Short mmCIF file of N, CA and C in Angstrom, two decimals:
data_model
loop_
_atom_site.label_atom_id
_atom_site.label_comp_id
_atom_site.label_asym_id
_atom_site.label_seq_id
_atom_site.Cartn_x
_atom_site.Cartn_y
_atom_site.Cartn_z
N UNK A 1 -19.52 2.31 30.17
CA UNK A 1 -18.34 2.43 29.33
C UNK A 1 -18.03 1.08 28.69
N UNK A 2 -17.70 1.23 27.29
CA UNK A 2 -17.20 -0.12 26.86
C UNK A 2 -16.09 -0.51 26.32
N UNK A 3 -15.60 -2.05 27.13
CA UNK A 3 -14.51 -1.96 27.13
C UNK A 3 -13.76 -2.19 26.07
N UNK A 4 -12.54 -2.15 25.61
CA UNK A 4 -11.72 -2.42 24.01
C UNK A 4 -10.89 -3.88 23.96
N UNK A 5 -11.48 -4.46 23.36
CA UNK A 5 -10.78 -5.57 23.07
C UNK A 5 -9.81 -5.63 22.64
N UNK A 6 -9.72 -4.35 21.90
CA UNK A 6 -7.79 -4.50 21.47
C UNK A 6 -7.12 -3.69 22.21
N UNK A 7 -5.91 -4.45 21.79
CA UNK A 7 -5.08 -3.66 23.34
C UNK A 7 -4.29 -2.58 22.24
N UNK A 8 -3.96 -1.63 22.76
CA UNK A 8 -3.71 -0.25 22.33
C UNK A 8 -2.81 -0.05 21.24
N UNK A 9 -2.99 0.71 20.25
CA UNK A 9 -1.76 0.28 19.29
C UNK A 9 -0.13 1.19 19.76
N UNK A 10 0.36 0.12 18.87
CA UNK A 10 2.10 0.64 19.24
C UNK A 10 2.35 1.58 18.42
N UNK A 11 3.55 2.15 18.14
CA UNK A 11 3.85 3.58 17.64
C UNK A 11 4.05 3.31 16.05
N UNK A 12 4.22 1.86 15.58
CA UNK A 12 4.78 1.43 14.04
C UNK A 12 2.64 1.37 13.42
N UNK A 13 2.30 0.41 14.58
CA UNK A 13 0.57 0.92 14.22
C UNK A 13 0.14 1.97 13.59
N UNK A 14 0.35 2.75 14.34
CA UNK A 14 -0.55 4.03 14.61
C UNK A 14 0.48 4.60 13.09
N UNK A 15 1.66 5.10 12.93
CA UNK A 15 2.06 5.69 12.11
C UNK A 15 2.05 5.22 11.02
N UNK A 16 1.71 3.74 10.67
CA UNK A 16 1.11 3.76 9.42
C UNK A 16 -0.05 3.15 8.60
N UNK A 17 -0.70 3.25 9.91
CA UNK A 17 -2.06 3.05 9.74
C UNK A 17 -2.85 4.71 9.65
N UNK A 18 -2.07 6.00 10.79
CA UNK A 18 -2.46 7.22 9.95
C UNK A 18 -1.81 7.80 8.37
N UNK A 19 -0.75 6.99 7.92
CA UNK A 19 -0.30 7.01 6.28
C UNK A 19 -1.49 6.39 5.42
N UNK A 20 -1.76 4.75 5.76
CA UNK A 20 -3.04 4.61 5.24
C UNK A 20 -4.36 5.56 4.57
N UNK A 21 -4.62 6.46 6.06
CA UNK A 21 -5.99 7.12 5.96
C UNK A 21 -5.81 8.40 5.33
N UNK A 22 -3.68 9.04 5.21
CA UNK A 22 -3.56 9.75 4.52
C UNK A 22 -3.70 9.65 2.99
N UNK A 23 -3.59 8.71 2.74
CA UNK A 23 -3.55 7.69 1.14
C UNK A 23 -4.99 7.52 0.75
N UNK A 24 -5.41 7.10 1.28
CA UNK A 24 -6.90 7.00 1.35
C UNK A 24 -7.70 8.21 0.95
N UNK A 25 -7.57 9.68 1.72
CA UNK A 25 -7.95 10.58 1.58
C UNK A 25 -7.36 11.13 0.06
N UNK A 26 -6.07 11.04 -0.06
CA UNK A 26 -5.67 11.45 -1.35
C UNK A 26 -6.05 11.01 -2.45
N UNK A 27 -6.49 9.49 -2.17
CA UNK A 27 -7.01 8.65 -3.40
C UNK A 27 -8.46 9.65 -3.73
N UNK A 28 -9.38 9.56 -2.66
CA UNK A 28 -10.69 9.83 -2.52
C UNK A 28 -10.65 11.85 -3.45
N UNK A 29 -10.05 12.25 -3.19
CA UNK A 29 -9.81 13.68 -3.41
C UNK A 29 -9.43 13.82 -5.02
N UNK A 30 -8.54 13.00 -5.10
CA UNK A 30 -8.64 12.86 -6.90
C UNK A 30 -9.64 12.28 -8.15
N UNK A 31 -10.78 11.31 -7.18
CA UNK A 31 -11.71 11.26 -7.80
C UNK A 31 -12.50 12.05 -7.85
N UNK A 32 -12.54 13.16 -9.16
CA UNK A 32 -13.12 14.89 -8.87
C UNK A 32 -15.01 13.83 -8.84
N UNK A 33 -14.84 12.88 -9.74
CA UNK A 33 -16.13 12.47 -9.82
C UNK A 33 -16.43 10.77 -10.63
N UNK A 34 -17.77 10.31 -10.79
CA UNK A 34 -17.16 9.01 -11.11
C UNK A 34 -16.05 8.51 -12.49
N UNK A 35 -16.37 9.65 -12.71
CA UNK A 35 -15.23 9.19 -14.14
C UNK A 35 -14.26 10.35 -14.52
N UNK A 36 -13.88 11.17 -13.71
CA UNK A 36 -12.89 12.26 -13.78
C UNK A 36 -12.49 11.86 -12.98
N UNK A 37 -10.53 12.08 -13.16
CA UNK A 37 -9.76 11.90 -12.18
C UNK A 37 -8.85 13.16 -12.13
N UNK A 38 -8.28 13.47 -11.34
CA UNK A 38 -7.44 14.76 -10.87
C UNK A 38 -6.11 14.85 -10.75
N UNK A 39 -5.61 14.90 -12.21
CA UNK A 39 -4.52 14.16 -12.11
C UNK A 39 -3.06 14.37 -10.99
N UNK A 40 -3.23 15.41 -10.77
CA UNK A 40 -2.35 15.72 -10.03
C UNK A 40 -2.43 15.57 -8.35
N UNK A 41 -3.77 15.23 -7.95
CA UNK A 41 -3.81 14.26 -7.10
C UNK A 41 -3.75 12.97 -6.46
N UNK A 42 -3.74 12.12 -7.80
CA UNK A 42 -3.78 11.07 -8.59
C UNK A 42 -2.01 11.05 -8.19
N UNK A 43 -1.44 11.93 -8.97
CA UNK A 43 -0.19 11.07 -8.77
C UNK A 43 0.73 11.87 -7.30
N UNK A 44 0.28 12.51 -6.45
CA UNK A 44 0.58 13.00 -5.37
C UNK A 44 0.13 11.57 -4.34
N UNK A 45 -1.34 11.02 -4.62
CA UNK A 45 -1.31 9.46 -3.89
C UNK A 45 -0.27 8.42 -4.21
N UNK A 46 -0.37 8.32 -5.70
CA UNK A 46 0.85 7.54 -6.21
C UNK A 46 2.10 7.57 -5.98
N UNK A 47 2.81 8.96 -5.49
CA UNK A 47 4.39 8.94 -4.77
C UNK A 47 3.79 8.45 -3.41
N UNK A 48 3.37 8.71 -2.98
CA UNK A 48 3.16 8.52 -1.36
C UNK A 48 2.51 7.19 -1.28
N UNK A 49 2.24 6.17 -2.14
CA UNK A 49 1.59 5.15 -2.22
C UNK A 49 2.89 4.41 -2.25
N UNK A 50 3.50 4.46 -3.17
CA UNK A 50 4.76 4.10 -3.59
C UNK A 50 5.96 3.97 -2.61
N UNK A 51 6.51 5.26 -1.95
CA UNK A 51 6.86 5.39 -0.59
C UNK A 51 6.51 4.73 0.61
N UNK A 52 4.69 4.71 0.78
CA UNK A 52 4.46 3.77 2.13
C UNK A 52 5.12 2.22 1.52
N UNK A 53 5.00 1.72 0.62
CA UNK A 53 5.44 0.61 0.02
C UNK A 53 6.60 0.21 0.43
N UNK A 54 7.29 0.86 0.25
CA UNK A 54 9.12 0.86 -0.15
C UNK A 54 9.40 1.28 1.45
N UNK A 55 8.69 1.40 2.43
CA UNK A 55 8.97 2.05 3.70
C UNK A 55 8.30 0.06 4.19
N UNK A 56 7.69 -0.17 4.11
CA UNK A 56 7.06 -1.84 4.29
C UNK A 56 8.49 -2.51 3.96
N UNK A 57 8.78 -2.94 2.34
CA UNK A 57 9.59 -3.48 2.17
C UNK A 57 10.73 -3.26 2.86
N UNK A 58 11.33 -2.44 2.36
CA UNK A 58 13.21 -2.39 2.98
C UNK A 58 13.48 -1.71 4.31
N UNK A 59 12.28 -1.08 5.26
CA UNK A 59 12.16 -0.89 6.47
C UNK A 59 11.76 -2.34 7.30
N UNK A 60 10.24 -2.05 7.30
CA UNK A 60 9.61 -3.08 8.20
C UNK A 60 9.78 -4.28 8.33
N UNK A 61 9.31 -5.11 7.04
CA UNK A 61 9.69 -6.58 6.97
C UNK A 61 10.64 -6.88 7.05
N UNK A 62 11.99 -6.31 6.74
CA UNK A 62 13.18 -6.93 6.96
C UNK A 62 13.65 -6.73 8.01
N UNK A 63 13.10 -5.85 9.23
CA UNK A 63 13.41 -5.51 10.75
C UNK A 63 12.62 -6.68 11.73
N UNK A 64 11.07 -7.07 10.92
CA UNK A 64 10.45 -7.64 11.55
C UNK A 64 11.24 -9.38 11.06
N UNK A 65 11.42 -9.62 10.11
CA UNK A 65 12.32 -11.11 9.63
C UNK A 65 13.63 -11.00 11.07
N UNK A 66 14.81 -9.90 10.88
CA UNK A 66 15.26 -9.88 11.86
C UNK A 66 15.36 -10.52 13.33
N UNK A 67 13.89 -9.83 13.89
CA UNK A 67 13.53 -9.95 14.82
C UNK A 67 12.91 -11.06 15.44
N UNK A 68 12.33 -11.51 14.35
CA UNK A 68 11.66 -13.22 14.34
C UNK A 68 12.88 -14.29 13.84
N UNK A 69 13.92 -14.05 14.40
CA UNK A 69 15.56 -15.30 14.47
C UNK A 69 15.65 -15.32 13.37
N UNK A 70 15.38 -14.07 12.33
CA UNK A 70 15.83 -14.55 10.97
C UNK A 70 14.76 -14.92 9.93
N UNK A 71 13.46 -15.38 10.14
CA UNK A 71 12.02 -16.22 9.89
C UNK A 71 11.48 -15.49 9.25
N UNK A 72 11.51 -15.17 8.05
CA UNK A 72 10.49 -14.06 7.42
C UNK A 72 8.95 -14.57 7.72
N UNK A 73 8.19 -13.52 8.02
CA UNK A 73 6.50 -13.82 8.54
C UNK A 73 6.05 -14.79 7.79
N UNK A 74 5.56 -15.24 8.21
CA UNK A 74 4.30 -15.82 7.23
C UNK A 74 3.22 -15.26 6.69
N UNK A 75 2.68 -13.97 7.06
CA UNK A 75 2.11 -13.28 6.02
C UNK A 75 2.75 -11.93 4.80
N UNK A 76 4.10 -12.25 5.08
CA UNK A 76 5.30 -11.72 4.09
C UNK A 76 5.08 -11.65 2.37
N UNK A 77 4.93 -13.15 2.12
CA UNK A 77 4.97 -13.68 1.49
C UNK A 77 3.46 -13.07 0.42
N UNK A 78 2.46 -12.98 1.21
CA UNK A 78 1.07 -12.31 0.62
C UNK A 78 1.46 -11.12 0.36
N UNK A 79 2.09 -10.03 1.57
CA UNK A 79 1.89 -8.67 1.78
C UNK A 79 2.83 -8.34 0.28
N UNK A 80 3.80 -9.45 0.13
CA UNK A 80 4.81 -8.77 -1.10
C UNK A 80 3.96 -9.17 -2.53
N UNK A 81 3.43 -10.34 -2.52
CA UNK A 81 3.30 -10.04 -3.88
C UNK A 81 1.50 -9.05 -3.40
N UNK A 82 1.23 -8.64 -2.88
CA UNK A 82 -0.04 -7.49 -2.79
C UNK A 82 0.77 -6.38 -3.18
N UNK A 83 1.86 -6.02 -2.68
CA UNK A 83 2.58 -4.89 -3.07
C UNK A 83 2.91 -4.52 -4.60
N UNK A 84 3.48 -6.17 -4.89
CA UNK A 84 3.58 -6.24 -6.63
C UNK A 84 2.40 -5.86 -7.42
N UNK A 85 1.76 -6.08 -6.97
CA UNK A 85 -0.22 -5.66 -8.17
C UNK A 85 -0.21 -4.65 -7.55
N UNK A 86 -0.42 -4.20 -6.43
CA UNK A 86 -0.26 -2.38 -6.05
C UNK A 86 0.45 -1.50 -6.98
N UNK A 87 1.74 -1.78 -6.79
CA UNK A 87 2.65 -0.89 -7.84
C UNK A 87 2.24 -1.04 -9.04
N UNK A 88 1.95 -2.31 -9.83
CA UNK A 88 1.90 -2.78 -11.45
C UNK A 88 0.72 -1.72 -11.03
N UNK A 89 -0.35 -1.77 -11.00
CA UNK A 89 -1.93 -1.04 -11.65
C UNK A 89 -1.53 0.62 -10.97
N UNK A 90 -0.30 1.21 -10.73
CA UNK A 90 -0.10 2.23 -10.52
C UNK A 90 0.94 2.64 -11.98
N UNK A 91 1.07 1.63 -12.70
CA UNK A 91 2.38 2.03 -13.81
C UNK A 91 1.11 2.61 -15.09
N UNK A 92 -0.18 2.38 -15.22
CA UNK A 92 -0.89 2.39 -16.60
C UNK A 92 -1.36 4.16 -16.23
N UNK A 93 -1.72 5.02 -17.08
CA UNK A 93 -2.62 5.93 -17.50
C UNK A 93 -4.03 5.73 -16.14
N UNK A 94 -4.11 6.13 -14.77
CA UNK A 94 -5.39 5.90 -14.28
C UNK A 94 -7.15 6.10 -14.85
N UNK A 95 -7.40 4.68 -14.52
CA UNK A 95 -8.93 5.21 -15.48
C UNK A 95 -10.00 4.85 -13.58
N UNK A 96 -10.96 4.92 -13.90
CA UNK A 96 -12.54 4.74 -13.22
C UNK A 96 -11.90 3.54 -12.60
N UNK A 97 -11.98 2.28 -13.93
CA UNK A 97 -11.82 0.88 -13.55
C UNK A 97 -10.28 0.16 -13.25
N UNK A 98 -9.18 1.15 -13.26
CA UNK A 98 -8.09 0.60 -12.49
C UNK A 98 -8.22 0.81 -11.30
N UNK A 99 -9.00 2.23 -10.48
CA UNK A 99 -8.56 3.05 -9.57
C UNK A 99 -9.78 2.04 -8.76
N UNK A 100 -10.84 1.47 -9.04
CA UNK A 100 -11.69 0.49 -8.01
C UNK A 100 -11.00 -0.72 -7.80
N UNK A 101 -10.20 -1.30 -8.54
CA UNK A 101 -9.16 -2.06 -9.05
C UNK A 101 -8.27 -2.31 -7.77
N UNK A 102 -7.54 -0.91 -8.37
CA UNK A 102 -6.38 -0.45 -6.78
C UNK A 102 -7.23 -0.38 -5.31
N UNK A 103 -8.57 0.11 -5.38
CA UNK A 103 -9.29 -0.14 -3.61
C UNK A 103 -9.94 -1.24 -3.47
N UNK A 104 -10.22 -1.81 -4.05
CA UNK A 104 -10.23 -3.22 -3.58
C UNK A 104 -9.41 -3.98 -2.97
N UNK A 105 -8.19 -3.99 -4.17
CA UNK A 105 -7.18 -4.47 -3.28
C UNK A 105 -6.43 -3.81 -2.25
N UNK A 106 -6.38 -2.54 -2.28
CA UNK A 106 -5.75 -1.73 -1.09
C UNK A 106 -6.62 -2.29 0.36
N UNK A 107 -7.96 -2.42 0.20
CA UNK A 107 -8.74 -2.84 1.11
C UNK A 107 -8.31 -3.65 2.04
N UNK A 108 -8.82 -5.03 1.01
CA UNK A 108 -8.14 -6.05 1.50
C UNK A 108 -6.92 -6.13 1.68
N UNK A 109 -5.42 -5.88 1.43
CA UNK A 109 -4.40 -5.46 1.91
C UNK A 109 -4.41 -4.87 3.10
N UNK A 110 -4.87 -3.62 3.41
CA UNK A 110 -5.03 -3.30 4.92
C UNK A 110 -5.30 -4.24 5.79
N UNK A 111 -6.37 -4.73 5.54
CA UNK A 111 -6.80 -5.73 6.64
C UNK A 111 -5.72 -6.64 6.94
N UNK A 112 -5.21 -7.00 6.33
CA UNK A 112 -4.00 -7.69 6.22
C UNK A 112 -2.68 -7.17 7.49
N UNK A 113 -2.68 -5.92 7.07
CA UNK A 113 -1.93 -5.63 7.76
C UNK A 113 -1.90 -4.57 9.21
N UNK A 114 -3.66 -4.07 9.12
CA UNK A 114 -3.75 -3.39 10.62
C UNK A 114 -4.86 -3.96 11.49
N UNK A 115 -5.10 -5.56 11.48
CA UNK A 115 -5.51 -6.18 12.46
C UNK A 115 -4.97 -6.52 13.86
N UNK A 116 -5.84 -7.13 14.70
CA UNK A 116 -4.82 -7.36 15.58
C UNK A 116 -3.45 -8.30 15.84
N UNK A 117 -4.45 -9.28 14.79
CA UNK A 117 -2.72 -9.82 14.03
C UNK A 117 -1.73 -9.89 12.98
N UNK A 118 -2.33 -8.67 12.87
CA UNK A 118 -1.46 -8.02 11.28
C UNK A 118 -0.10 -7.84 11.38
N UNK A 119 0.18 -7.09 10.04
CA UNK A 119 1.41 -7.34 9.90
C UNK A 119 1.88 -5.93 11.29
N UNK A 120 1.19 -4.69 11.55
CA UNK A 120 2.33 -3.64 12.11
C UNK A 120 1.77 -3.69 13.69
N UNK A 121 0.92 -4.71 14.22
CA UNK A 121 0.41 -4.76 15.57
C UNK A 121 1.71 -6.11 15.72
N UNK A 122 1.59 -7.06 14.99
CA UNK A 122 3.18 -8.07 14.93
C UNK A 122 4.72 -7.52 15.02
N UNK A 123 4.91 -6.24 14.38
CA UNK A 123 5.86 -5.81 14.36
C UNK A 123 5.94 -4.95 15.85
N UNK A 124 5.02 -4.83 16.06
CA UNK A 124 5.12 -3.58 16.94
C UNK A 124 5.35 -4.35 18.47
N UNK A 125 4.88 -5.64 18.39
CA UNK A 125 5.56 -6.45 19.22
C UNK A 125 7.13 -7.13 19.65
N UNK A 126 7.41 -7.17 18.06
CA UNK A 126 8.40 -8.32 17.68
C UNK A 126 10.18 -7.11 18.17
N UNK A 127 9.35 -6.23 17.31
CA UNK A 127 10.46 -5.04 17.58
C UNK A 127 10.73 -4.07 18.68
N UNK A 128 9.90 -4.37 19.94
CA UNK A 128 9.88 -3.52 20.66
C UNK A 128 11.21 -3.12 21.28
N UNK A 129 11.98 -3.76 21.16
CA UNK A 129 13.58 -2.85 22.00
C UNK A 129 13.94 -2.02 20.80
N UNK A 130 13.91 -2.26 19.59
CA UNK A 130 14.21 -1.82 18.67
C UNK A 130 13.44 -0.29 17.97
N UNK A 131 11.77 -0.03 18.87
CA UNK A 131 10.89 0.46 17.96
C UNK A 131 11.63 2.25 17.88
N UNK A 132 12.13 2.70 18.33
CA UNK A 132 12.74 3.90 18.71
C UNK A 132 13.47 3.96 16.59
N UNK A 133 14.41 3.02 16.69
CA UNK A 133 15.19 3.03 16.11
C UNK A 133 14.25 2.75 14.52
N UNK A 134 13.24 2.21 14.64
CA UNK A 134 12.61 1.39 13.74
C UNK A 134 11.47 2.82 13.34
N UNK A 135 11.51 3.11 14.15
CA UNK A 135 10.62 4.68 14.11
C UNK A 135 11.22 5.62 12.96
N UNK A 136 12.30 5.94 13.89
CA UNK A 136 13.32 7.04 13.34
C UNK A 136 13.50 6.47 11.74
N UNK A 137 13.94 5.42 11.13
CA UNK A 137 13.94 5.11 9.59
C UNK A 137 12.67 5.21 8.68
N UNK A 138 11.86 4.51 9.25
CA UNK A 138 10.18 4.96 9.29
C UNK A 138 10.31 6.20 8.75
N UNK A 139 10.14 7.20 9.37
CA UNK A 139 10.24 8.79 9.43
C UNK A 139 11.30 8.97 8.16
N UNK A 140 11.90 8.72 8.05
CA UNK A 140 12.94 9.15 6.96
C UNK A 140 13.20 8.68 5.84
N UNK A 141 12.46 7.50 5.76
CA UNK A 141 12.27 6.82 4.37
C UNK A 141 11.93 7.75 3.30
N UNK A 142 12.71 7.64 2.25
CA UNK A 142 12.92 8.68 1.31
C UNK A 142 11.57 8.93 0.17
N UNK A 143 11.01 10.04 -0.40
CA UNK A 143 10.25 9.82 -1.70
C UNK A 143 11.01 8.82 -2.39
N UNK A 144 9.68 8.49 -3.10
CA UNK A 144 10.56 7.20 -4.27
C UNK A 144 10.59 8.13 -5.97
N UNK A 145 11.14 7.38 -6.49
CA UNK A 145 10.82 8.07 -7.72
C UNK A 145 10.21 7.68 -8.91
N UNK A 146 8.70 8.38 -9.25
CA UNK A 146 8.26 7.80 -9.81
C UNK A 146 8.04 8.26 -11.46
N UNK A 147 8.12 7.41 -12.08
CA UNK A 147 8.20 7.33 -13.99
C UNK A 147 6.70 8.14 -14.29
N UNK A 148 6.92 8.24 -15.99
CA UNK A 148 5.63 8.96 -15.86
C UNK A 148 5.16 7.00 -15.90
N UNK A 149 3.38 7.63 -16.51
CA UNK A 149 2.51 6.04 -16.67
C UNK A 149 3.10 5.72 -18.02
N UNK A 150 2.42 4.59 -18.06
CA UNK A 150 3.12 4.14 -19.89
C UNK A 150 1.57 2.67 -19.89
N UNK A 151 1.15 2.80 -20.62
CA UNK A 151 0.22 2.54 -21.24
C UNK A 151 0.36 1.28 -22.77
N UNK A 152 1.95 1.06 -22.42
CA UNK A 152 2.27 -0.07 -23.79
C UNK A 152 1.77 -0.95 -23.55
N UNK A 153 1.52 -2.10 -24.66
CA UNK A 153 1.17 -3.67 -24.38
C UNK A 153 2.62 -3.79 -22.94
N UNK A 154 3.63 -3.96 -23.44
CA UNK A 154 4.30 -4.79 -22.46
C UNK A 154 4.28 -4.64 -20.79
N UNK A 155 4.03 -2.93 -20.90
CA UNK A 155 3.48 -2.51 -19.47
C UNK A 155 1.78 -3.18 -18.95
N UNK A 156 0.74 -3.10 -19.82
CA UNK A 156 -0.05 -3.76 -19.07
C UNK A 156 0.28 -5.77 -19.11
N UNK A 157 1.01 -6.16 -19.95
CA UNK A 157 0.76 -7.52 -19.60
C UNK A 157 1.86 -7.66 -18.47
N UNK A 158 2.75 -7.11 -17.89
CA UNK A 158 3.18 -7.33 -16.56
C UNK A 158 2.29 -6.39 -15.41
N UNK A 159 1.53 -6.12 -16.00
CA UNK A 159 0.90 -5.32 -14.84
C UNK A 159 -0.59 -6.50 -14.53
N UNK A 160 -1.01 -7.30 -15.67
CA UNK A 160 -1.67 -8.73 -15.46
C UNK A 160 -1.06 -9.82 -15.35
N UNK A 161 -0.25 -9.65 -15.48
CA UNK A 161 0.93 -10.78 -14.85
C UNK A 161 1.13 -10.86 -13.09
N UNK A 162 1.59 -9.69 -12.87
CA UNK A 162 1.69 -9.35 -11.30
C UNK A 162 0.29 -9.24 -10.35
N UNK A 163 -0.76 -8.95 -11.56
CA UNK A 163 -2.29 -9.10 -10.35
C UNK A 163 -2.57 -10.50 -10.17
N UNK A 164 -2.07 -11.52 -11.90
CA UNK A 164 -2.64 -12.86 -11.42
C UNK A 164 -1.12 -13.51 -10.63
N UNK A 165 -0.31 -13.10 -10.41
CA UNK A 165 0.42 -13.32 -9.25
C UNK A 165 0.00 -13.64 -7.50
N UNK A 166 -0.60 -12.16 -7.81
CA UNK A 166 -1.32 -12.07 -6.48
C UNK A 166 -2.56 -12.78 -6.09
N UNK A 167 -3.60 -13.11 -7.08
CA UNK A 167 -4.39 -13.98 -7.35
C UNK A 167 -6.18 -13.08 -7.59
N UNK A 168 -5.44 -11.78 -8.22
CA UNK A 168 -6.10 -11.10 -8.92
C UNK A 168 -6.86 -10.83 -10.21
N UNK A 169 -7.74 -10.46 -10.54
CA UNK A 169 -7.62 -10.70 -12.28
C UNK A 169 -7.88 -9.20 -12.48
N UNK A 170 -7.07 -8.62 -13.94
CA UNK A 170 -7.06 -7.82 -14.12
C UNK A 170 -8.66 -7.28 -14.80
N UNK A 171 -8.75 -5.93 -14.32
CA UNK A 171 -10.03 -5.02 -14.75
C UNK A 171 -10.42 -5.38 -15.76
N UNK A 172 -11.58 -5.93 -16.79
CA UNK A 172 -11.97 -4.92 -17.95
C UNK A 172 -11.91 -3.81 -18.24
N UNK A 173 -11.05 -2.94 -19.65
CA UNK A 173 -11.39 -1.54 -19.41
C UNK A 173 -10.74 -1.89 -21.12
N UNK A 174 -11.80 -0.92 -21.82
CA UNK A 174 -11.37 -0.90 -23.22
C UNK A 174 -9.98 0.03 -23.49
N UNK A 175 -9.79 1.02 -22.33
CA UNK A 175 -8.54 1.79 -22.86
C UNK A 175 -7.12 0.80 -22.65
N UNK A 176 -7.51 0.25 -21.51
CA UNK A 176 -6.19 -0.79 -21.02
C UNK A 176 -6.25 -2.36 -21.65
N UNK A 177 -6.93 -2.32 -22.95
CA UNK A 177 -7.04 -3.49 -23.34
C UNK A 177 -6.00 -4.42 -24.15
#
C-alpha cells in the first residue's frame, strides 16, 4: 500500500476543488470540436465560472484575511488579479483562441490554489473553528449575473489590459483584433 503524502483534504478543499472539475467538465463539453463552440454551454461554464469567482472573492479570502489577524495572504494578491484576466477573456464573443487562453490560465490558477499550500488547503486550516460557518456561505453564494459578450474595441483593450495585469499577453485572434 502506498502511503499519501498529503494529508487529507478539508471540507473548503474538497468543495471547490469538486466546482473546479465541475467547470472543467463544462468548459470541455462546449467545445463541440476544435473550432465549434456550444454556445449554451459556453455560457452555462461562464455563470458558474463567474460564481466560483465571486464565492473566492467576497467569501473565502476575506474569511481567510480575517483569520490570518487581519493579513491578507500573500498569494491574494496573484489569485485576484488571475481572477481579473479570468473574468476580462470571459466578457468577448468566445473563439478557439480565447477559450485555450482561459485554460491555460485556469490551469495555472488552480495550481495555485489546490496545492498543498494553496490557497483552500490554507484556508481550510486557518478557518477551522469557523469552517461550518464558512461552508454554509460557500453553499449559498448566489448566481452572479452575467451581461451578454460585447466584442467593442473598449471591451477588448481592458480585457488586454487586465491579462497584462496579470502578466499575461493577450491571444492572437483576427476576430478579437
Amino acid at each position: 500500500m502506498q502511503s499519501d503524502t498529503h494529508p487529507p483534504s478539508g471540507p473548503v478543499t474538497r468543495f471547490l476543488e469538486d466546482d473546479h472539475r465541475r467547470l472543467e467538465e463544462l468548459l470541455g463539453s462546449a467545445m463541440v470540436s476544435r473550432d465549434r463552440i456550444e454556445q449554451e454551454r459556453y455560457d452555462e461554464f461562464r455563470a458558474g465560472l463567474l460564481r466560483h469567482i465571486g464565492m473566492e472573492e467576497k467569501i473565502l479570502l476575506p474569511a481567510a484575511q480575517l483569520s490570518n489577524g487581519g493579513t491578507a495572504l500573500s498569494m491574494a494578491a496573484t489569485i485576484r488579479l488571475d481572477h481579473g484576466a479570468i473574468a476580462a477573456l470571459l466578457m468577448p464573443s468566445p473563439t478557439p483562441e480565447l477559450i485555450a487562453m482561459l485554460r491555460s490560465i485556469l490551469n495555472k490558477h488552480n495550481e495555485v490554489e489546490e496545492g498543498p499550500d494553496g490557497l483552500y488547503a490554507t484556508c481550510d486550516k486557518l478557518v477551522s473553528s469557523e469552517t461550518e460557518q464558512l461552508m454554509t456561505k460557500l453553499r449559498a453564494a448566489p448566481a452572479v449575473a452575467v451581461l451578454p459578450h460585447s466584442d467593442t474595441p473598449a471591451v477588448l483593450g481592458a480585457v488586454r489590459r487586465a491579462l497584462e495585469r496579470a502578466g499575461y499577453a493577450y491571444p492572437s485572434d483576427s476576430r478579437h483584433s
